[in-house]
CSV table of C-alpha atoms and ligand atoms in Angstrom, one decimal:
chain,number,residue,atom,x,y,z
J,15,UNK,CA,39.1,-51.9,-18.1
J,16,UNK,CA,37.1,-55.1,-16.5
J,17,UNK,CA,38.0,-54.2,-12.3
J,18,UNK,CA,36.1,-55.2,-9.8
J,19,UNK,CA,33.9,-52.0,-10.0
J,20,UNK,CA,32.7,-53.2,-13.1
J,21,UNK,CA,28.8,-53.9,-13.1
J,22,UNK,CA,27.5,-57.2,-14.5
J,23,UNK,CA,24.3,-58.9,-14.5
J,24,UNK,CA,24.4,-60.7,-11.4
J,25,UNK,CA,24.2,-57.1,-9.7
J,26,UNK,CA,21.3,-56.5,-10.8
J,27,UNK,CA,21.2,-52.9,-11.5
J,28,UNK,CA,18.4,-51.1,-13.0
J,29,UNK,CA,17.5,-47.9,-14.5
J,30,UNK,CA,14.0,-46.3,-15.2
J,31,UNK,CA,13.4,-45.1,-18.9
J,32,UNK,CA,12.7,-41.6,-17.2
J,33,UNK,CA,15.9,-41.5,-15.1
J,34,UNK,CA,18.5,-41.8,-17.7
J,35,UNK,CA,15.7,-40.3,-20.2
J,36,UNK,CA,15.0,-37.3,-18.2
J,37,UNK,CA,15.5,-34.4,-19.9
J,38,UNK,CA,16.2,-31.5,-17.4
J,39,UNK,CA,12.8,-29.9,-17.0
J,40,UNK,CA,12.2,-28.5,-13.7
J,41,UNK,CA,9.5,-26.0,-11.9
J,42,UNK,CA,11.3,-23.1,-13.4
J,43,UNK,CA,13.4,-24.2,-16.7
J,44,UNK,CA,12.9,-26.1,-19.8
J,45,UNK,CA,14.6,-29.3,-20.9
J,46,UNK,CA,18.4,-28.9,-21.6
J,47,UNK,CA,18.6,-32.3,-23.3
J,48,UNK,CA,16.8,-33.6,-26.0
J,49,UNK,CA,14.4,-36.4,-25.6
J,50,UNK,CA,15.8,-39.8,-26.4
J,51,UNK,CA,13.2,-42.8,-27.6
J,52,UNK,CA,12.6,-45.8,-25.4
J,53,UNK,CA,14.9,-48.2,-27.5
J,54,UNK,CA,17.7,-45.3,-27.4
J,55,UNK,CA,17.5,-45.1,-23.7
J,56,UNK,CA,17.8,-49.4,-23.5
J,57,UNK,CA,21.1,-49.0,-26.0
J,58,UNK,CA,22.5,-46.5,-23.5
J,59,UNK,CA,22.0,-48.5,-20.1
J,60,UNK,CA,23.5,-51.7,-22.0
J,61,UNK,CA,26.2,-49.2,-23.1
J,62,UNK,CA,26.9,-48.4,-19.5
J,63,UNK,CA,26.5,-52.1,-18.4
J,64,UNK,CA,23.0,-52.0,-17.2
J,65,UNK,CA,21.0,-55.1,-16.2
J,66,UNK,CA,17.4,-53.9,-16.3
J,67,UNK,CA,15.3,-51.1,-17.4
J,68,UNK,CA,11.7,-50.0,-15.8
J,69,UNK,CA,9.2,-47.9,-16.8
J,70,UNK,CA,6.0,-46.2,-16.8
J,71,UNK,CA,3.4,-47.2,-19.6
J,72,UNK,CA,3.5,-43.7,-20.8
J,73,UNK,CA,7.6,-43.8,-21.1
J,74,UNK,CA,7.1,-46.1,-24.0
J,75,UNK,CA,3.7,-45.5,-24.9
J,76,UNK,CA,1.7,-42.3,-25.6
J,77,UNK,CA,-1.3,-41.8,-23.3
J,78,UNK,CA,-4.1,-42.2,-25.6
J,79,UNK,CA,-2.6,-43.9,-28.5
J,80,UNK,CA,-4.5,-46.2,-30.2
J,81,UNK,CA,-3.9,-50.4,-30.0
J,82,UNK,CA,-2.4,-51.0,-33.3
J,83,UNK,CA,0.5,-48.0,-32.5
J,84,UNK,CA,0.5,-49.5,-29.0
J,85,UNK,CA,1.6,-52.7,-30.5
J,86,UNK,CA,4.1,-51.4,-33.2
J,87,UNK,CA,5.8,-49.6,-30.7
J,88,UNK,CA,5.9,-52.6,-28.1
J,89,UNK,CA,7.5,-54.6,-30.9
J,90,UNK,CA,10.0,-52.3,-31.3
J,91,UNK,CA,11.5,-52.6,-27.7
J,92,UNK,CA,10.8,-56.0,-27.3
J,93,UNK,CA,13.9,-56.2,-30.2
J,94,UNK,CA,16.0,-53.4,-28.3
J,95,UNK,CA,15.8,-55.5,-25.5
J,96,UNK,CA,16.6,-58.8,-27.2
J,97,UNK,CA,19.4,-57.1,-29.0
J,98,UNK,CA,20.7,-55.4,-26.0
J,99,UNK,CA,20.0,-58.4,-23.4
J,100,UNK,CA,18.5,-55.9,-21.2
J,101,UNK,CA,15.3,-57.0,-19.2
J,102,UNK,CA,12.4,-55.4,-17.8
J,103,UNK,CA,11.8,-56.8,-13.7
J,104,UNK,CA,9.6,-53.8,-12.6
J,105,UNK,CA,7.0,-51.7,-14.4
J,106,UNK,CA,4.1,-49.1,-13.2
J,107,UNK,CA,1.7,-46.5,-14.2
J,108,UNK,CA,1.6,-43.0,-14.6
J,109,UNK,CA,-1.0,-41.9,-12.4
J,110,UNK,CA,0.4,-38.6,-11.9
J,111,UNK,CA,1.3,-36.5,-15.2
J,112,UNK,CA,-2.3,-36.3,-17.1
J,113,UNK,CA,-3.9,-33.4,-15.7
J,114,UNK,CA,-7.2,-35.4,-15.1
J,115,UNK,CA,-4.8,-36.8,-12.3
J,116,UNK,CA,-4.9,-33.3,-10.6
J,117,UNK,CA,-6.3,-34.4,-7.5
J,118,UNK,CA,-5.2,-38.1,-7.8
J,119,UNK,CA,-6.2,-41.2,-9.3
J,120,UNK,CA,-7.1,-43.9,-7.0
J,121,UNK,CA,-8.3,-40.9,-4.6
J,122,UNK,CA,-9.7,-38.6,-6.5
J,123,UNK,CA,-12.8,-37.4,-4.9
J,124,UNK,CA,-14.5,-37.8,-8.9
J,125,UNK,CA,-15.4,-41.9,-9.1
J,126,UNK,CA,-15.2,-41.2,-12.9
J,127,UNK,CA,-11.2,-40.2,-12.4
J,128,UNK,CA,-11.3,-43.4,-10.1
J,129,UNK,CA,-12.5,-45.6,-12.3
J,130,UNK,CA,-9.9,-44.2,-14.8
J,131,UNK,CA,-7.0,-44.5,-13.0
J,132,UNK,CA,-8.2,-48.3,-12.6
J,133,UNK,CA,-8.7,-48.8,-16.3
J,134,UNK,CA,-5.4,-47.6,-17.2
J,135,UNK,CA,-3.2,-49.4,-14.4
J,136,UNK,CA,-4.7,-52.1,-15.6
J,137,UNK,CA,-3.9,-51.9,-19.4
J,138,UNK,CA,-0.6,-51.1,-17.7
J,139,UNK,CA,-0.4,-54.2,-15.8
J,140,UNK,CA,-0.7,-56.1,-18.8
J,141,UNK,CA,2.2,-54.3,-20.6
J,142,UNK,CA,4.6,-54.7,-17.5
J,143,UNK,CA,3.4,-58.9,-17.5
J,144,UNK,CA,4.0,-58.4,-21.7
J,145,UNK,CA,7.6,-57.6,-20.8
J,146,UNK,CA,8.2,-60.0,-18.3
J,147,UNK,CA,8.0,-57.6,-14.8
J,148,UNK,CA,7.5,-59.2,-11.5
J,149,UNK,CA,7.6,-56.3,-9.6
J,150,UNK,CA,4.5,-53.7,-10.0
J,151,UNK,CA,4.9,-50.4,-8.0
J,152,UNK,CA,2.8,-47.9,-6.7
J,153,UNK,CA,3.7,-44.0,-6.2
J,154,UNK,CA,1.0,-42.4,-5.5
J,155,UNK,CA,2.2,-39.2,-6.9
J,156,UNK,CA,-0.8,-37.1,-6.6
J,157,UNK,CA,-2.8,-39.2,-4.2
J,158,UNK,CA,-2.8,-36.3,-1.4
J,159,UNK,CA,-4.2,-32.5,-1.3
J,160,UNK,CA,-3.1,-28.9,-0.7
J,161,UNK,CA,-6.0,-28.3,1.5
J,162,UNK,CA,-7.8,-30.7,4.1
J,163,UNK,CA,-10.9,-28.9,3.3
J,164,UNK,CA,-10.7,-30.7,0.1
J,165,UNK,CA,-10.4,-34.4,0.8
J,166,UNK,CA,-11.9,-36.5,3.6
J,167,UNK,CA,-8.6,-38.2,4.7
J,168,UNK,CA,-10.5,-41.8,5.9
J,169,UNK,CA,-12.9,-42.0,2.6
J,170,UNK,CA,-9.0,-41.6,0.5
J,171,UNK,CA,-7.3,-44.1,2.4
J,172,UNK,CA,-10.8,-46.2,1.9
J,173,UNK,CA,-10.4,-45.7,-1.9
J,174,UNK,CA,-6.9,-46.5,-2.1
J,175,UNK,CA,-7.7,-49.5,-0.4
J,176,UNK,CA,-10.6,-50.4,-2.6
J,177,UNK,CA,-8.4,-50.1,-5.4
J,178,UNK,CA,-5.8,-52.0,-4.3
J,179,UNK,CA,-7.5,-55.1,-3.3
J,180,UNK,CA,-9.5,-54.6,-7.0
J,181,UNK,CA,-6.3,-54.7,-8.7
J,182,UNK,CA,-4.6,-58.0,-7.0
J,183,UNK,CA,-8.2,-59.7,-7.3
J,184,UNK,CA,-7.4,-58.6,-11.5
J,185,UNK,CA,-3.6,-60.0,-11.5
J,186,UNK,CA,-4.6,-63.3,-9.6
J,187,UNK,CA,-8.0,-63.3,-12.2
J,188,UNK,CA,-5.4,-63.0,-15.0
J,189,UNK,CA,-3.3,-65.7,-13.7
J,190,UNK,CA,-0.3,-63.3,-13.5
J,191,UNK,CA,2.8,-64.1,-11.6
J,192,UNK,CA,3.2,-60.1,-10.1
J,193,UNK,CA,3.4,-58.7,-6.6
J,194,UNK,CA,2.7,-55.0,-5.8
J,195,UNK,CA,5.2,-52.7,-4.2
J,196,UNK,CA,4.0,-49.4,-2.8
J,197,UNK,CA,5.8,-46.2,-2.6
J,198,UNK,CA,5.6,-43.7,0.0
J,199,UNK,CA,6.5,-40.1,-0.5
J,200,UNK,CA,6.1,-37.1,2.5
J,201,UNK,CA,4.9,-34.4,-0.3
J,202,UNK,CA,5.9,-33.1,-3.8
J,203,UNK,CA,3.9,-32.8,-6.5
J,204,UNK,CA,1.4,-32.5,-3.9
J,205,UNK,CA,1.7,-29.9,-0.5
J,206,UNK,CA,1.5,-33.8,1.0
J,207,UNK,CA,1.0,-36.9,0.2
J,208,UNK,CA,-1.1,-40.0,1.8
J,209,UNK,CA,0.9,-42.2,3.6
J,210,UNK,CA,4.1,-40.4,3.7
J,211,UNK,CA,6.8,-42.9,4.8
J,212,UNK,CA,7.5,-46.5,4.2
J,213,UNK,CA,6.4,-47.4,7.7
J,214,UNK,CA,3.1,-45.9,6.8
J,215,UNK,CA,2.8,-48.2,3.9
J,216,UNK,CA,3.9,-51.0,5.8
J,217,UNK,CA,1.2,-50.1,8.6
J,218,UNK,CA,-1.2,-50.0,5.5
J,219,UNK,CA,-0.8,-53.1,3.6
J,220,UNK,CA,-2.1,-55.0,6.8
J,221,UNK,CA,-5.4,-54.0,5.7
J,222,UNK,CA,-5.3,-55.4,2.7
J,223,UNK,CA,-7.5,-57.9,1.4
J,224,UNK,CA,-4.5,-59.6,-0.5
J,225,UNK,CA,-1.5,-58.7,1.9
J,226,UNK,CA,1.4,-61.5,0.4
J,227,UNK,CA,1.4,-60.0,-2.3
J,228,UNK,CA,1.9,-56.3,-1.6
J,229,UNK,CA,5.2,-55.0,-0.1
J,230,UNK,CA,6.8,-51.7,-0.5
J,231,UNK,CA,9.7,-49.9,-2.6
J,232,UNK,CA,11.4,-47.5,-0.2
J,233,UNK,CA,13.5,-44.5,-1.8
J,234,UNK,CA,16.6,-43.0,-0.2
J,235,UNK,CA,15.4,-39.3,-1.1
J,236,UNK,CA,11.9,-39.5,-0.1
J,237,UNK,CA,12.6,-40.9,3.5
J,238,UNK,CA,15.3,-38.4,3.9
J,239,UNK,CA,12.9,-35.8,2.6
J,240,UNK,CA,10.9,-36.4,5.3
J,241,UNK,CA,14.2,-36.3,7.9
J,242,UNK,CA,13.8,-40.4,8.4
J,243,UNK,CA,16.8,-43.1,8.3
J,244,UNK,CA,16.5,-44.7,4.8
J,245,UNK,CA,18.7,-47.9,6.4
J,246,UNK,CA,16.1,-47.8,9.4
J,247,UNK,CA,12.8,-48.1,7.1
J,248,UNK,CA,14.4,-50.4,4.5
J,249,UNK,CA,15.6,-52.9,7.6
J,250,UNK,CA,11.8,-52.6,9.0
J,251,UNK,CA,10.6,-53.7,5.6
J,252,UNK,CA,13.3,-56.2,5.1
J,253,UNK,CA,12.2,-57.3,8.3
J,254,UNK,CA,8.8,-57.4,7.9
J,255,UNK,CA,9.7,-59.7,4.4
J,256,UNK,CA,8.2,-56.4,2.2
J,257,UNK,CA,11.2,-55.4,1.0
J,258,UNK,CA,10.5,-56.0,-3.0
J,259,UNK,CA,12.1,-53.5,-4.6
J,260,UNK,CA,14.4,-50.1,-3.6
J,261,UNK,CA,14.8,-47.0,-5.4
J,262,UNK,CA,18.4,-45.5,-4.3
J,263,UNK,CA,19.6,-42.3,-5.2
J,264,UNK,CA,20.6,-39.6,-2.8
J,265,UNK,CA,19.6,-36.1,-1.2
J,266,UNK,CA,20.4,-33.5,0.8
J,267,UNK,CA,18.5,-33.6,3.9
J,268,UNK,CA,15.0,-31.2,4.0
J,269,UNK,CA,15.0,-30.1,0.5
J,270,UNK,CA,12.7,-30.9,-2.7
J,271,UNK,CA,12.9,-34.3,-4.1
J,272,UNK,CA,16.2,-34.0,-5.7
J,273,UNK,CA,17.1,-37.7,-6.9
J,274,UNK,CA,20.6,-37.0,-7.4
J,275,UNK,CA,23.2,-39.8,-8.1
J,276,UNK,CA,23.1,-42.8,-5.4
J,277,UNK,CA,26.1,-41.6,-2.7
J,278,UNK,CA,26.9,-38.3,-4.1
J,279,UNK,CA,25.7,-36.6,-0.7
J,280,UNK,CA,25.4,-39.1,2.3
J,281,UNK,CA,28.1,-41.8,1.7
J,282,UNK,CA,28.1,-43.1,5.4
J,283,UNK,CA,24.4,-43.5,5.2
J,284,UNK,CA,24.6,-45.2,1.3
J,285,UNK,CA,27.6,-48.0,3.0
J,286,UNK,CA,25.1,-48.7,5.5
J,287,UNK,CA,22.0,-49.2,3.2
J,288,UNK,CA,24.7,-51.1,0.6
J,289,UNK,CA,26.0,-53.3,3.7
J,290,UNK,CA,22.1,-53.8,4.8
J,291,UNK,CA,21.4,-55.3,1.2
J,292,UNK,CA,24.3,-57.4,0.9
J,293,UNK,CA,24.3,-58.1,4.7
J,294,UNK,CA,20.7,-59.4,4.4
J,295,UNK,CA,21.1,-61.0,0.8
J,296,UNK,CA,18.4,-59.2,-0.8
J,297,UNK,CA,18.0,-60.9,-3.9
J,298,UNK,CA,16.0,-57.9,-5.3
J,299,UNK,CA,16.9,-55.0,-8.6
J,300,UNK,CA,19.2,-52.5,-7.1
J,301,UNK,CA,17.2,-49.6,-9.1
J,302,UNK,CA,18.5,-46.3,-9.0
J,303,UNK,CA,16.0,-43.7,-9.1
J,304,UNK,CA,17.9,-40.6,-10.0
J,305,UNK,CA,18.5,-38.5,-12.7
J,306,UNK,CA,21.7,-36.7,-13.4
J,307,UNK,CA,22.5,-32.7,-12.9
J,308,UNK,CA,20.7,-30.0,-15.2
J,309,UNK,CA,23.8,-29.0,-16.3
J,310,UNK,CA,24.7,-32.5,-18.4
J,311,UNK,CA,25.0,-33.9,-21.9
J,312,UNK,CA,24.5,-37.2,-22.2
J,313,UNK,CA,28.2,-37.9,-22.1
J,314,UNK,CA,27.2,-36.6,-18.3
J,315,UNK,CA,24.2,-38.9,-17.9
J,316,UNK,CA,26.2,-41.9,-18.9
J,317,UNK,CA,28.9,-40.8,-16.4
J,318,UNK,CA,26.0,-40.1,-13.7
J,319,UNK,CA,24.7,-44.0,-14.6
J,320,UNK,CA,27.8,-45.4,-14.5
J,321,UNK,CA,28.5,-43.0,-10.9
J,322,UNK,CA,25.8,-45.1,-9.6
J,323,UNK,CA,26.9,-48.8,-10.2
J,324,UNK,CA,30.2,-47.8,-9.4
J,325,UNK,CA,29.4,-46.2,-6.1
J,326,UNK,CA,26.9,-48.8,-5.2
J,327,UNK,CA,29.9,-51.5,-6.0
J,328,UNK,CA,32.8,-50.1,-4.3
J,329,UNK,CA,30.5,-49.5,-1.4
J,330,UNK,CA,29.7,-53.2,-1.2
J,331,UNK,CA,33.1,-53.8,-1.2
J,332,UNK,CA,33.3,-52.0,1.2
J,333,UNK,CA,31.3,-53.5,3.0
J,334,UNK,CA,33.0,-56.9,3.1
J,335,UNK,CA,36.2,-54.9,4.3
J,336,UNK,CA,33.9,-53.7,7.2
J,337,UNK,CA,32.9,-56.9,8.0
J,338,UNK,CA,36.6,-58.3,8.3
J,339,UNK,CA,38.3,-55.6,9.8
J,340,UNK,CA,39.8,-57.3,12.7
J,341,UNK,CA,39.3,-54.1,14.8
J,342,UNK,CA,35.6,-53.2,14.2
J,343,UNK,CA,35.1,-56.7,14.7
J,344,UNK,CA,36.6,-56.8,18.2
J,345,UNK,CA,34.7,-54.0,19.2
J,346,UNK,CA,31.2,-55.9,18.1
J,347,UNK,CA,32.2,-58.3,19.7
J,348,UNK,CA,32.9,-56.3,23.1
J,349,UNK,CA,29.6,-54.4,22.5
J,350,UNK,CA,27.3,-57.6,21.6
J,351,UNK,CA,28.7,-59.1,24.9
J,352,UNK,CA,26.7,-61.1,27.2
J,353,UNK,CA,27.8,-60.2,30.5
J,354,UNK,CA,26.7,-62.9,33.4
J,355,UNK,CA,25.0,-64.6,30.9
J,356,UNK,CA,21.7,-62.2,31.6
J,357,UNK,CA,20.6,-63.3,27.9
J,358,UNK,CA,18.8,-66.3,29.0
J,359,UNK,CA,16.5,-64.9,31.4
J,360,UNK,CA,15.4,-63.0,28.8
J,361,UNK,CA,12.6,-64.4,26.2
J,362,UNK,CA,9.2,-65.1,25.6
J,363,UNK,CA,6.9,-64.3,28.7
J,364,UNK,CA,6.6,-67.0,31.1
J,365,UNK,CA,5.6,-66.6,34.7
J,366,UNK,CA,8.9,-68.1,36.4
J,367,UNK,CA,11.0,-65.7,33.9
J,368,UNK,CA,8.7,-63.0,34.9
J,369,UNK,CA,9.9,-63.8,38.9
J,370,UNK,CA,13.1,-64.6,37.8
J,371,UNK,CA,13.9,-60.9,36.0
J,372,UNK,CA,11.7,-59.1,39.1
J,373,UNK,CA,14.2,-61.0,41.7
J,374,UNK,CA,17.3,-60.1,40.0
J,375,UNK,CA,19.5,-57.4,41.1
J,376,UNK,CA,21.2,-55.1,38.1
J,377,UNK,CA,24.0,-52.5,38.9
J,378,UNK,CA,22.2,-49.5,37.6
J,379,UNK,CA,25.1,-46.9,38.4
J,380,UNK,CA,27.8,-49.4,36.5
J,381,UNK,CA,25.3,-49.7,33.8
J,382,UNK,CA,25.6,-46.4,33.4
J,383,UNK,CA,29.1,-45.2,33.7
J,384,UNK,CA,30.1,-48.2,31.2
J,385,UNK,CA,31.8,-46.5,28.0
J,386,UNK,CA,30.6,-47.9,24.3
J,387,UNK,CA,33.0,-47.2,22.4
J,388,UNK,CA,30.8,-45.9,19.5
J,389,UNK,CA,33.2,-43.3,18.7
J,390,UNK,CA,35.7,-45.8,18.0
J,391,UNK,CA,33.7,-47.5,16.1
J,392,UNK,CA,32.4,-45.1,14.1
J,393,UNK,CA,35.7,-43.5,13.4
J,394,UNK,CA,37.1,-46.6,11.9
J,395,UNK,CA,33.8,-46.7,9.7
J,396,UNK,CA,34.9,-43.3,8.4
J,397,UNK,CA,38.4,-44.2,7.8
J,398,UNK,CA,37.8,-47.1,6.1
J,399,UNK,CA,35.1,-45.1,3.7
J,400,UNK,CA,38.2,-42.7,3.6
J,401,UNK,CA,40.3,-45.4,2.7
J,402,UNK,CA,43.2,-44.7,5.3
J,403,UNK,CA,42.6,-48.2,7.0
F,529,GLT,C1,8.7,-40.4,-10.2
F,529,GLT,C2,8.9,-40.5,-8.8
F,529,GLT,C3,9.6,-41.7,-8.4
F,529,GLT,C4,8.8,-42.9,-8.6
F,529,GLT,C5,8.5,-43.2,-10.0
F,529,GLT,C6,7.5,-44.3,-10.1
F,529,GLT,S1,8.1,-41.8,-10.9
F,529,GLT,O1,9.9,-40.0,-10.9
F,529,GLT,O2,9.6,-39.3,-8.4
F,529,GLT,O3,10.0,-41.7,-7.1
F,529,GLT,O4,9.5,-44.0,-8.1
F,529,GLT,O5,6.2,-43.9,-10.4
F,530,MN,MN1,12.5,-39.2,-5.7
F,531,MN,MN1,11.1,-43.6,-6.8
């Protein structure tokens, strides 16, 4: 049944091969599902209504195999895609799974490792521009320690800089049409991990030598992992015009990475990061990074990919309910209020302002003893996620 919950292109949603392709493994049991192949996994998300599929070179292609495989396999998906009508918007490299990645790629105390990791994101690069990705992201998986004793935590963040600024002087050297979006991660594989929240990143790509072209993909879990507002970070890098791409799924506050299905554990805080996006207009994918339970078939992963579009849909509407709602709105209204017109003294710096402000007399104790209403507010936020109003 076509509804309005019902995911079509225009929403842009995206899957990564290794989120509907993973297979179960974790830390302390072995795969429950057996591995599907690349074009399987792009028949599945257009069963399910996908827009988009992303990857990691070494999703589709072996690490190490040789150029005429490279390009027999390449062909292959290119004509899954076709078939399915499913495109590729963001690709990215594997920096993290090889155990010659151990202590990190692009800050790696070993320059051979370095140079490594260079040569193989850019083979990469040129696979993602092959299948038509804008969007190039960095998670730098292993790019941290266990031990400070190891790593010299100003000559990494030099590295990662240096290879940063090599590889947008390679894209715009190619004549590629791609921007760079980093993504931050408190720990896990590592005991912790450089830059470990989006506003780290953000604080980072400043020092770029190439700073248009570098913006950031935020993920629900890893902020949350790190006890952060998601909504906060991905308004400070909408803000900041870095928002290029977002990886949603969900998590339960302080725990391991667990990537479960977007709004399965913090709905209030998935409407607000749905309302943000569609608030805002972010024209971006809406990829969900997320993999479904241990316990699934792949009857289960479908329903877990189709869980997230749904979700991510009804939540948008939602959102447009929110924004409508005749009460909520009267009580923005009351909040946002511009009592004695104080607004206009306030402003850029200017000396007569300055006097202006310093001359004014405020009601500090009235100021104080004034109720908000948040509770209100927020209350009618719940029931209308509940549904009651
Ligand atoms: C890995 C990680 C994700 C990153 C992917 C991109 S791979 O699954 O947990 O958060 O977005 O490298
Ligand atoms: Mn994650
Ligand atoms: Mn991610």
């Amino acid at each position: 049944m076509v509804d309005l919950f019902t995911p079509k292109p225009e929403h842009k949603f995206t899957f990564g091969l290794w989120t509907v392709g993973n297979v179960g493994r974790d830390p302390f049991g072995e795969p429950v599902r057996v591995k599907l192949t690349p074009v399987e996994i792009v028949h599945m998300l257009a069963e399910v209504g996908a827009y988009g599929v992303n990857l990691h070179d070494n999703d589709l292609i072996p690490i190490g195999a040789a150029p005429a495989e490279r390009d027999k396999i390449v062909e292959g998906f290119k004509r899954a895609l076709k078939d399915t009508g499913l495109v590729v918007p963001m690709a990215t490299t594997n920096l993290f799974s090889d155990p010659s990645f151990k202590d990190g790629a692009f800050t790696s105390n070993d320059p051979r490792v370095r140079a490594y990791a260079l040569q193989k994101t850019m083979n990469a690069i040129e696979l993602g521009v092959e299948l038509g990705a804008e969007v190039y992201v960095f998670w730098g998986g292993r790019e941290g320690t266990e031990t400070d004793a190891s790593k010299n935590p100003v000559d990494s963040l030099k590295r990662f800089r240096e290879a940063l600024n090599f590889l947008c002087a390679y894209v715009i050297d190619q004549g590629f049409d791609l921007k760079f979006a980093l993504e931050a991660k408190p720990n896990e594989p590592r005991g912790d991990i450089f830059l470990p929240t989006t506003g780290a990143m953000l604080g980072f790509i400043g020092s770029l030598d190439y700073p248009e072209m570098v913006g950031v993909n935020p993920e629900v879990a890893h902020e949350q992992m790190a006890g952060l507002n998601f909504v906060h970070h991905v308004a400070q890098a909408w803000e900041a015009g870095k928002l290029f791409h977002i990886d949603l799924n969900d998590q339960a506050f302080g725990r391991y990475d667990q990537d479960f299905r977007f709004g399965s554990v913090n709905l209030k805080s998935s409407f607000f990061v749905v309302k943000f996006l569609e608030d805002v207009g972010y024209q971006g994918s809406r990829h969900f990074d997320a993999h479904a339970y241990r316990t699934e078939d792949y009857d289960g992963v479908k329903a877990f990919a189709r869980g997230c579009m749904r979700t991510y849909l009804i939540l948008k509407e939602k959102a447009a309910k929110w924004n409508q709602d005749p009460e909520i709105q009267t009580l923005l209204a009351e909040i946002n209020s511009d009592q004695d017109h104080i607004s206009s003294i306030l402003g850029t710096y200017n000396a007569a302002r300055a006097a202006d402000i310093k001359a004014r007399s405020f009601n500090r104790e009235a100021l104080g003893k004034r109720g908000l209403a948040y509770e209100r507010l927020d209350q009618l936020t719940v029931e209308l996620l509940l549904g009651v109003n």
